[in-house]
Amino acid sequence: MPTPTTTLALGPDWLAPEWLISTFGLLGILVIVFAESGLLIGFFLPGDSLLFTAGLLVADGKYITYPLWLVCLLITIAAIAGDQVGYLFGRKVGPALFRRPNSRLFKQENLLKAHEFFEKYGARSIVLARFVPIVRTFTPIVAGVSRMNYRTFVIYNIIGGILWGTGVTVLGYFLGQIPFVKSNIEYILIAIVVISVLPIAIELLRARLAAKRGTTPEERTAAEQAIRETRQHFDKH
């Protein structure tokens, strides 16, 4: 492994999509997609940019020599399997996570963001979360904690896995054949990262503005009640 250095697009070399693919190949892509889709330790991995780069490299025949349909199929399966594991993990031990202290790899705020996302969008969150970094890792776990109907979860999980796993990879495949994209891939990857984290940035900005404005006694009471209800819900499981 090279000594981690900072790159323009995605930070340390060992998280750069092309380095990961050139080093670990298709198997590495599948492991990363699986981990980011439902394992707590996978929230920091480069999902969207990795899939886009994979599609681009398939088009080039560089590092990945398998046909596009097979790459998309395997990535989709890995994404769906990852969410399934996350859901089952949530059903079994998830409630304890809301009482777990913060650590270097685990932050309560990430879990709470996913919970708010799930509460806001319901079953659709399983699909929408695929395109939101960090949230996509914790949402299937929250779905399991909340005892979301398993059949409903499976249906939305399959839809989300196809749209994200196949969609982003195919997008990289076709856009990667455009000369402008190929010659500016560094900036294209930056744009993908920016777009993918934009929803989180907006929510953080809204929270900061709300904090500056302050809250009324009624809003504080409502917030405290919501917190109590959430804790009571998870304590029942």
mmCIF file of C-alpha atoms in Angstrom:
data_model
loop_
_atom_site.group_PDB
_atom_site.id
_atom_site.type_symbol
_atom_site.label_atom_id
_atom_site.label_comp_id
_atom_site.label_asym_id
_atom_site.label_seq_id
_atom_site.Cartn_x
_atom_site.Cartn_y
_atom_site.Cartn_z
ATOM 1 C CA MET A 1 0.000 0.000 0.000
ATOM 2 C CA PRO A 2 1.384 3.426 -0.880
ATOM 3 C CA THR A 3 1.881 6.024 1.796
ATOM 4 C CA PRO A 4 -1.423 7.920 2.049
ATOM 5 C CA THR A 5 -1.214 11.334 0.482
ATOM 6 C CA THR A 6 -3.814 13.908 -0.261
ATOM 7 C CA THR A 7 -5.254 13.996 -3.752
ATOM 8 C CA LEU A 8 -7.386 16.720 -5.246
ATOM 9 C CA ALA A 9 -10.510 14.645 -5.520
ATOM 10 C CA LEU A 10 -11.029 12.168 -2.790
ATOM 11 C CA GLY A 11 -8.432 12.471 -0.043
ATOM 12 C CA PRO A 12 -6.007 9.663 0.848
ATOM 13 C CA ASP A 13 -4.625 7.533 -1.976
ATOM 14 C CA TRP A 14 -5.959 4.377 -0.324
ATOM 15 C CA LEU A 15 -9.519 5.703 -0.759
ATOM 16 C CA ALA A 16 -9.019 6.818 -4.366
ATOM 17 C CA PRO A 17 -11.409 4.735 -6.536
ATOM 18 C CA GLU A 18 -8.886 3.976 -9.293
ATOM 19 C CA TRP A 19 -6.242 2.882 -6.768
ATOM 20 C CA LEU A 20 -8.732 0.606 -5.027
ATOM 21 C CA ILE A 21 -9.835 -0.946 -8.312
ATOM 22 C CA SER A 22 -6.307 -1.337 -9.694
ATOM 23 C CA THR A 23 -5.205 -2.981 -6.441
ATOM 24 C CA PHE A 24 -8.164 -5.189 -5.531
ATOM 25 C CA GLY A 25 -10.031 -5.535 -8.836
ATOM 26 C CA LEU A 26 -13.700 -6.436 -9.144
ATOM 27 C CA LEU A 27 -13.641 -8.418 -5.904
ATOM 28 C CA GLY A 28 -12.533 -5.295 -4.047
ATOM 29 C CA ILE A 29 -15.423 -3.317 -5.551
ATOM 30 C CA LEU A 30 -17.913 -5.932 -4.392
ATOM 31 C CA VAL A 31 -16.494 -6.032 -0.851
ATOM 32 C CA ILE A 32 -16.603 -2.228 -0.576
ATOM 33 C CA VAL A 33 -20.157 -2.015 -1.938
ATOM 34 C CA PHE A 34 -21.279 -4.727 0.475
ATOM 35 C CA ALA A 35 -19.598 -3.037 3.451
ATOM 36 C CA GLU A 36 -20.880 0.444 2.642
ATOM 37 C CA SER A 37 -24.413 -0.832 2.138
ATOM 38 C CA GLY A 38 -24.948 -2.276 5.591
ATOM 39 C CA LEU A 39 -21.874 -2.620 7.807
ATOM 40 C CA LEU A 40 -21.213 0.106 10.360
ATOM 41 C CA ILE A 41 -17.529 0.269 9.440
ATOM 42 C CA GLY A 42 -18.317 1.012 5.787
ATOM 43 C CA PHE A 43 -19.794 4.497 6.114
ATOM 44 C CA PHE A 44 -16.566 6.274 5.036
ATOM 45 C CA LEU A 45 -15.988 4.248 1.858
ATOM 46 C CA PRO A 46 -16.280 5.873 -1.613
ATOM 47 C CA GLY A 47 -19.492 4.396 -2.997
ATOM 48 C CA ASP A 48 -20.751 6.660 -5.799
ATOM 49 C CA SER A 49 -17.330 7.643 -7.142
ATOM 50 C CA LEU A 50 -16.196 4.004 -6.958
ATOM 51 C CA LEU A 51 -19.113 2.780 -9.075
ATOM 52 C CA PHE A 52 -18.712 5.614 -11.585
ATOM 53 C CA THR A 53 -15.000 4.880 -11.916
ATOM 54 C CA ALA A 54 -15.725 1.159 -12.275
ATOM 55 C CA GLY A 55 -18.021 1.864 -15.223
ATOM 56 C CA LEU A 56 -15.424 4.125 -16.791
ATOM 57 C CA LEU A 57 -12.698 1.485 -16.435
ATOM 58 C CA VAL A 58 -14.952 -1.192 -17.908
ATOM 59 C CA ALA A 59 -15.380 1.046 -20.960
ATOM 60 C CA ASP A 60 -11.597 1.445 -21.176
ATOM 61 C CA GLY A 61 -10.914 -2.227 -20.537
ATOM 62 C CA LYS A 62 -8.482 -1.079 -17.841
ATOM 63 C CA TYR A 63 -8.187 -3.210 -14.672
ATOM 64 C CA ILE A 64 -11.669 -4.677 -15.278
ATOM 65 C CA THR A 65 -11.993 -7.004 -18.254
ATOM 66 C CA TYR A 66 -15.425 -8.409 -17.457
ATOM 67 C CA PRO A 67 -18.471 -7.374 -19.528
ATOM 68 C CA LEU A 68 -20.563 -4.486 -18.256
ATOM 69 C CA TRP A 69 -23.672 -6.602 -17.630
ATOM 70 C CA LEU A 70 -21.756 -8.986 -15.355
ATOM 71 C CA VAL A 71 -20.098 -6.151 -13.415
ATOM 72 C CA CYS A 72 -23.483 -4.455 -12.894
ATOM 73 C CA LEU A 73 -25.121 -7.727 -11.858
ATOM 74 C CA LEU A 74 -22.462 -8.531 -9.268
ATOM 75 C CA ILE A 75 -22.402 -4.982 -7.885
ATOM 76 C CA THR A 76 -26.190 -4.973 -7.566
ATOM 77 C CA ILE A 77 -26.152 -8.307 -5.753
ATOM 78 C CA ALA A 78 -23.449 -7.036 -3.369
ATOM 79 C CA ALA A 79 -25.460 -3.867 -2.676
ATOM 80 C CA ILE A 80 -28.673 -5.791 -2.001
ATOM 81 C CA ALA A 81 -26.867 -8.335 0.186
ATOM 82 C CA GLY A 82 -25.232 -5.562 2.195
ATOM 83 C CA ASP A 83 -28.584 -3.935 2.974
ATOM 84 C CA GLN A 84 -30.050 -7.301 3.934
ATOM 85 C CA VAL A 85 -27.265 -7.850 6.452
ATOM 86 C CA GLY A 86 -27.760 -4.338 7.796
ATOM 87 C CA TYR A 87 -31.490 -4.917 8.221
ATOM 88 C CA LEU A 88 -31.004 -8.233 10.029
ATOM 89 C CA PHE A 89 -28.323 -6.684 12.227
ATOM 90 C CA GLY A 90 -30.730 -3.896 13.122
ATOM 91 C CA ARG A 91 -33.495 -6.321 14.043
ATOM 92 C CA LYS A 92 -31.186 -8.298 16.290
ATOM 93 C CA VAL A 93 -29.012 -5.760 18.098
ATOM 94 C CA GLY A 94 -30.016 -2.397 16.645
ATOM 95 C CA PRO A 95 -31.822 -0.892 19.673
ATOM 96 C CA ALA A 96 -28.615 -1.117 21.699
ATOM 97 C CA LEU A 97 -26.909 1.135 19.132
ATOM 98 C CA PHE A 98 -28.988 4.096 20.303
ATOM 99 C CA ARG A 99 -27.407 3.713 23.723
ATOM 100 C CA ARG A 100 -23.896 3.017 22.485
ATOM 101 C CA PRO A 101 -21.263 5.695 23.263
ATOM 102 C CA ASN A 102 -19.427 7.458 20.455
ATOM 103 C CA SER A 103 -16.119 6.049 19.260
ATOM 104 C CA ARG A 104 -13.675 6.704 16.453
ATOM 105 C CA LEU A 105 -15.710 4.648 13.975
ATOM 106 C CA PHE A 106 -19.172 5.136 15.439
ATOM 107 C CA LYS A 107 -21.057 8.399 15.907
ATOM 108 C CA GLN A 108 -24.553 8.601 17.336
ATOM 109 C CA GLU A 109 -25.285 11.549 15.040
ATOM 110 C CA ASN A 110 -24.886 9.345 11.952
ATOM 111 C CA LEU A 111 -27.417 6.874 13.309
ATOM 112 C CA LEU A 112 -29.843 9.636 14.272
ATOM 113 C CA LYS A 113 -29.554 11.227 10.806
ATOM 114 C CA ALA A 114 -30.483 7.901 9.245
ATOM 115 C CA HIS A 115 -33.375 7.549 11.691
ATOM 116 C CA GLU A 116 -34.686 11.012 10.794
ATOM 117 C CA PHE A 117 -34.283 10.183 7.093
ATOM 118 C CA PHE A 118 -36.203 6.945 7.582
ATOM 119 C CA GLU A 119 -38.960 8.661 9.561
ATOM 120 C CA LYS A 120 -39.302 11.364 6.884
ATOM 121 C CA TYR A 121 -39.451 9.153 3.791
ATOM 122 C CA GLY A 122 -40.683 5.820 5.161
ATOM 123 C CA ALA A 123 -40.182 2.834 2.868
ATOM 124 C CA ARG A 124 -38.921 5.106 0.081
ATOM 125 C CA SER A 125 -35.889 5.896 2.237
ATOM 126 C CA ILE A 126 -34.468 2.457 1.407
ATOM 127 C CA VAL A 127 -34.208 3.579 -2.233
ATOM 128 C CA LEU A 128 -33.365 7.252 -1.672
ATOM 129 C CA ALA A 129 -30.671 6.522 0.925
ATOM 130 C CA ARG A 130 -28.651 4.664 -1.695
ATOM 131 C CA PHE A 131 -27.650 8.026 -3.140
ATOM 132 C CA VAL A 132 -26.756 9.692 0.184
ATOM 133 C CA PRO A 133 -23.331 8.841 1.706
ATOM 134 C CA ILE A 134 -23.324 7.722 5.359
ATOM 135 C CA VAL A 135 -27.119 7.632 5.401
ATOM 136 C CA ARG A 136 -27.106 4.647 3.022
ATOM 137 C CA THR A 137 -24.998 2.684 5.529
ATOM 138 C CA PHE A 138 -27.239 3.289 8.532
ATOM 139 C CA THR A 139 -30.716 3.337 6.944
ATOM 140 C CA PRO A 140 -31.118 -0.465 6.540
ATOM 141 C CA ILE A 141 -30.010 -0.860 10.164
ATOM 142 C CA VAL A 142 -32.633 1.665 11.283
ATOM 143 C CA ALA A 143 -35.223 -0.156 9.158
ATOM 144 C CA GLY A 144 -34.388 -3.334 11.055
ATOM 145 C CA VAL A 145 -34.552 -1.598 14.416
ATOM 146 C CA SER A 146 -37.960 -0.161 13.495
ATOM 147 C CA ARG A 147 -39.227 -3.615 12.513
ATOM 148 C CA MET A 148 -40.084 -2.493 8.996
ATOM 149 C CA ASN A 149 -42.130 -5.145 7.219
ATOM 150 C CA TYR A 150 -39.535 -7.562 5.819
ATOM 151 C CA ARG A 151 -41.246 -8.130 2.492
ATOM 152 C CA THR A 152 -41.586 -4.382 1.944
ATOM 153 C CA PHE A 153 -37.939 -3.900 2.827
ATOM 154 C CA VAL A 154 -36.806 -6.583 0.382
ATOM 155 C CA ILE A 155 -38.813 -5.038 -2.470
ATOM 156 C CA TYR A 156 -37.438 -1.532 -1.908
ATOM 157 C CA ASN A 157 -33.964 -2.918 -1.284
ATOM 158 C CA ILE A 158 -33.945 -4.644 -4.670
ATOM 159 C CA ILE A 159 -35.216 -1.513 -6.411
ATOM 160 C CA GLY A 160 -32.610 0.661 -4.698
ATOM 161 C CA GLY A 161 -29.814 -1.818 -5.329
ATOM 162 C CA ILE A 162 -30.578 -1.901 -9.054
ATOM 163 C CA LEU A 163 -30.976 1.867 -9.448
ATOM 164 C CA TRP A 164 -27.783 2.629 -7.547
ATOM 165 C CA GLY A 165 -25.539 -0.337 -8.321
ATOM 166 C CA THR A 166 -26.413 -0.602 -11.992
ATOM 167 C CA GLY A 167 -27.409 3.011 -12.634
ATOM 168 C CA VAL A 168 -24.247 4.726 -11.419
ATOM 169 C CA THR A 169 -21.991 2.099 -13.013
ATOM 170 C CA VAL A 170 -23.727 2.378 -16.398
ATOM 171 C CA LEU A 171 -23.552 6.168 -16.135
ATOM 172 C CA GLY A 172 -19.799 5.938 -15.660
ATOM 173 C CA TYR A 173 -19.534 3.504 -18.569
ATOM 174 C CA PHE A 174 -21.223 5.768 -21.117
ATOM 175 C CA LEU A 175 -19.994 9.139 -19.854
ATOM 176 C CA GLY A 176 -16.504 7.690 -19.594
ATOM 177 C CA GLN A 177 -16.426 7.320 -23.368
ATOM 178 C CA ILE A 178 -16.842 11.070 -23.844
ATOM 179 C CA PRO A 179 -13.421 12.698 -24.403
ATOM 180 C CA PHE A 180 -14.198 15.697 -22.185
ATOM 181 C CA VAL A 181 -15.146 13.449 -19.273
ATOM 182 C CA LYS A 182 -12.071 11.255 -19.700
ATOM 183 C CA SER A 183 -9.739 14.240 -19.751
ATOM 184 C CA ASN A 184 -11.374 15.814 -16.691
ATOM 185 C CA ILE A 185 -12.158 12.723 -14.634
ATOM 186 C CA GLU A 186 -10.633 14.240 -11.470
ATOM 187 C CA TYR A 187 -13.142 17.089 -11.551
ATOM 188 C CA ILE A 188 -16.001 14.804 -12.532
ATOM 189 C CA LEU A 189 -15.348 12.719 -9.410
ATOM 190 C CA ILE A 190 -15.300 15.874 -7.316
ATOM 191 C CA ALA A 191 -18.691 16.829 -8.769
ATOM 192 C CA ILE A 192 -20.097 13.375 -7.942
ATOM 193 C CA VAL A 193 -18.912 13.642 -4.339
ATOM 194 C CA VAL A 194 -20.280 17.176 -3.979
ATOM 195 C CA ILE A 195 -23.679 16.222 -5.399
ATOM 196 C CA SER A 196 -23.891 13.117 -3.228
ATOM 197 C CA VAL A 197 -23.134 14.964 0.017
ATOM 198 C CA LEU A 198 -25.274 17.988 -0.850
ATOM 199 C CA PRO A 199 -28.379 16.689 1.005
ATOM 200 C CA ILE A 200 -26.345 16.254 4.201
ATOM 201 C CA ALA A 201 -24.797 19.714 3.804
ATOM 202 C CA ILE A 202 -28.235 21.277 3.400
ATOM 203 C CA GLU A 203 -29.547 19.556 6.510
ATOM 204 C CA LEU A 204 -26.513 20.677 8.542
ATOM 205 C CA LEU A 205 -26.985 24.241 7.327
ATOM 206 C CA ARG A 206 -30.654 24.189 8.243
ATOM 207 C CA ALA A 207 -29.810 22.830 11.697
ATOM 208 C CA ARG A 208 -27.165 25.531 12.208
ATOM 209 C CA LEU A 209 -29.554 28.296 11.160
ATOM 210 C CA ALA A 210 -32.253 26.899 13.429
ATOM 211 C CA ALA A 211 -29.802 26.843 16.330
ATOM 212 C CA LYS A 212 -28.865 30.494 15.718
ATOM 213 C CA ARG A 213 -32.517 31.526 15.657
ATOM 214 C CA GLY A 214 -33.164 29.675 18.894
ATOM 215 C CA THR A 215 -36.286 27.743 19.779
ATOM 216 C CA THR A 216 -39.511 28.685 21.466
ATOM 217 C CA PRO A 217 -40.671 26.900 24.641
ATOM 218 C CA GLU A 218 -43.282 25.080 22.550
ATOM 219 C CA GLU A 219 -40.634 23.854 20.091
ATOM 220 C CA ARG A 220 -38.400 22.672 22.921
ATOM 221 C CA THR A 221 -41.295 20.802 24.491
ATOM 222 C CA ALA A 222 -42.142 19.148 21.167
ATOM 223 C CA ALA A 223 -38.506 18.174 20.614
ATOM 224 C CA GLU A 224 -38.199 16.707 24.100
ATOM 225 C CA GLN A 225 -41.405 14.741 23.584
ATOM 226 C CA ALA A 226 -40.109 13.384 20.256
ATOM 227 C CA ILE A 227 -36.889 12.264 21.926
ATOM 228 C CA ARG A 228 -38.812 10.516 24.715
ATOM 229 C CA GLU A 229 -41.067 8.751 22.218
ATOM 230 C CA THR A 230 -38.087 7.605 20.144
ATOM 231 C CA ARG A 231 -36.328 6.177 23.186
ATOM 232 C CA GLN A 232 -39.520 4.456 24.372
ATOM 233 C CA HIS A 233 -39.994 2.945 20.894
ATOM 234 C CA PHE A 234 -36.516 1.410 20.841
ATOM 235 C CA ASP A 235 -36.647 0.310 24.483
ATOM 236 C CA LYS A 236 -39.670 -1.868 23.649
ATOM 237 C CA HIS A 237 -37.580 -3.995 21.258
#
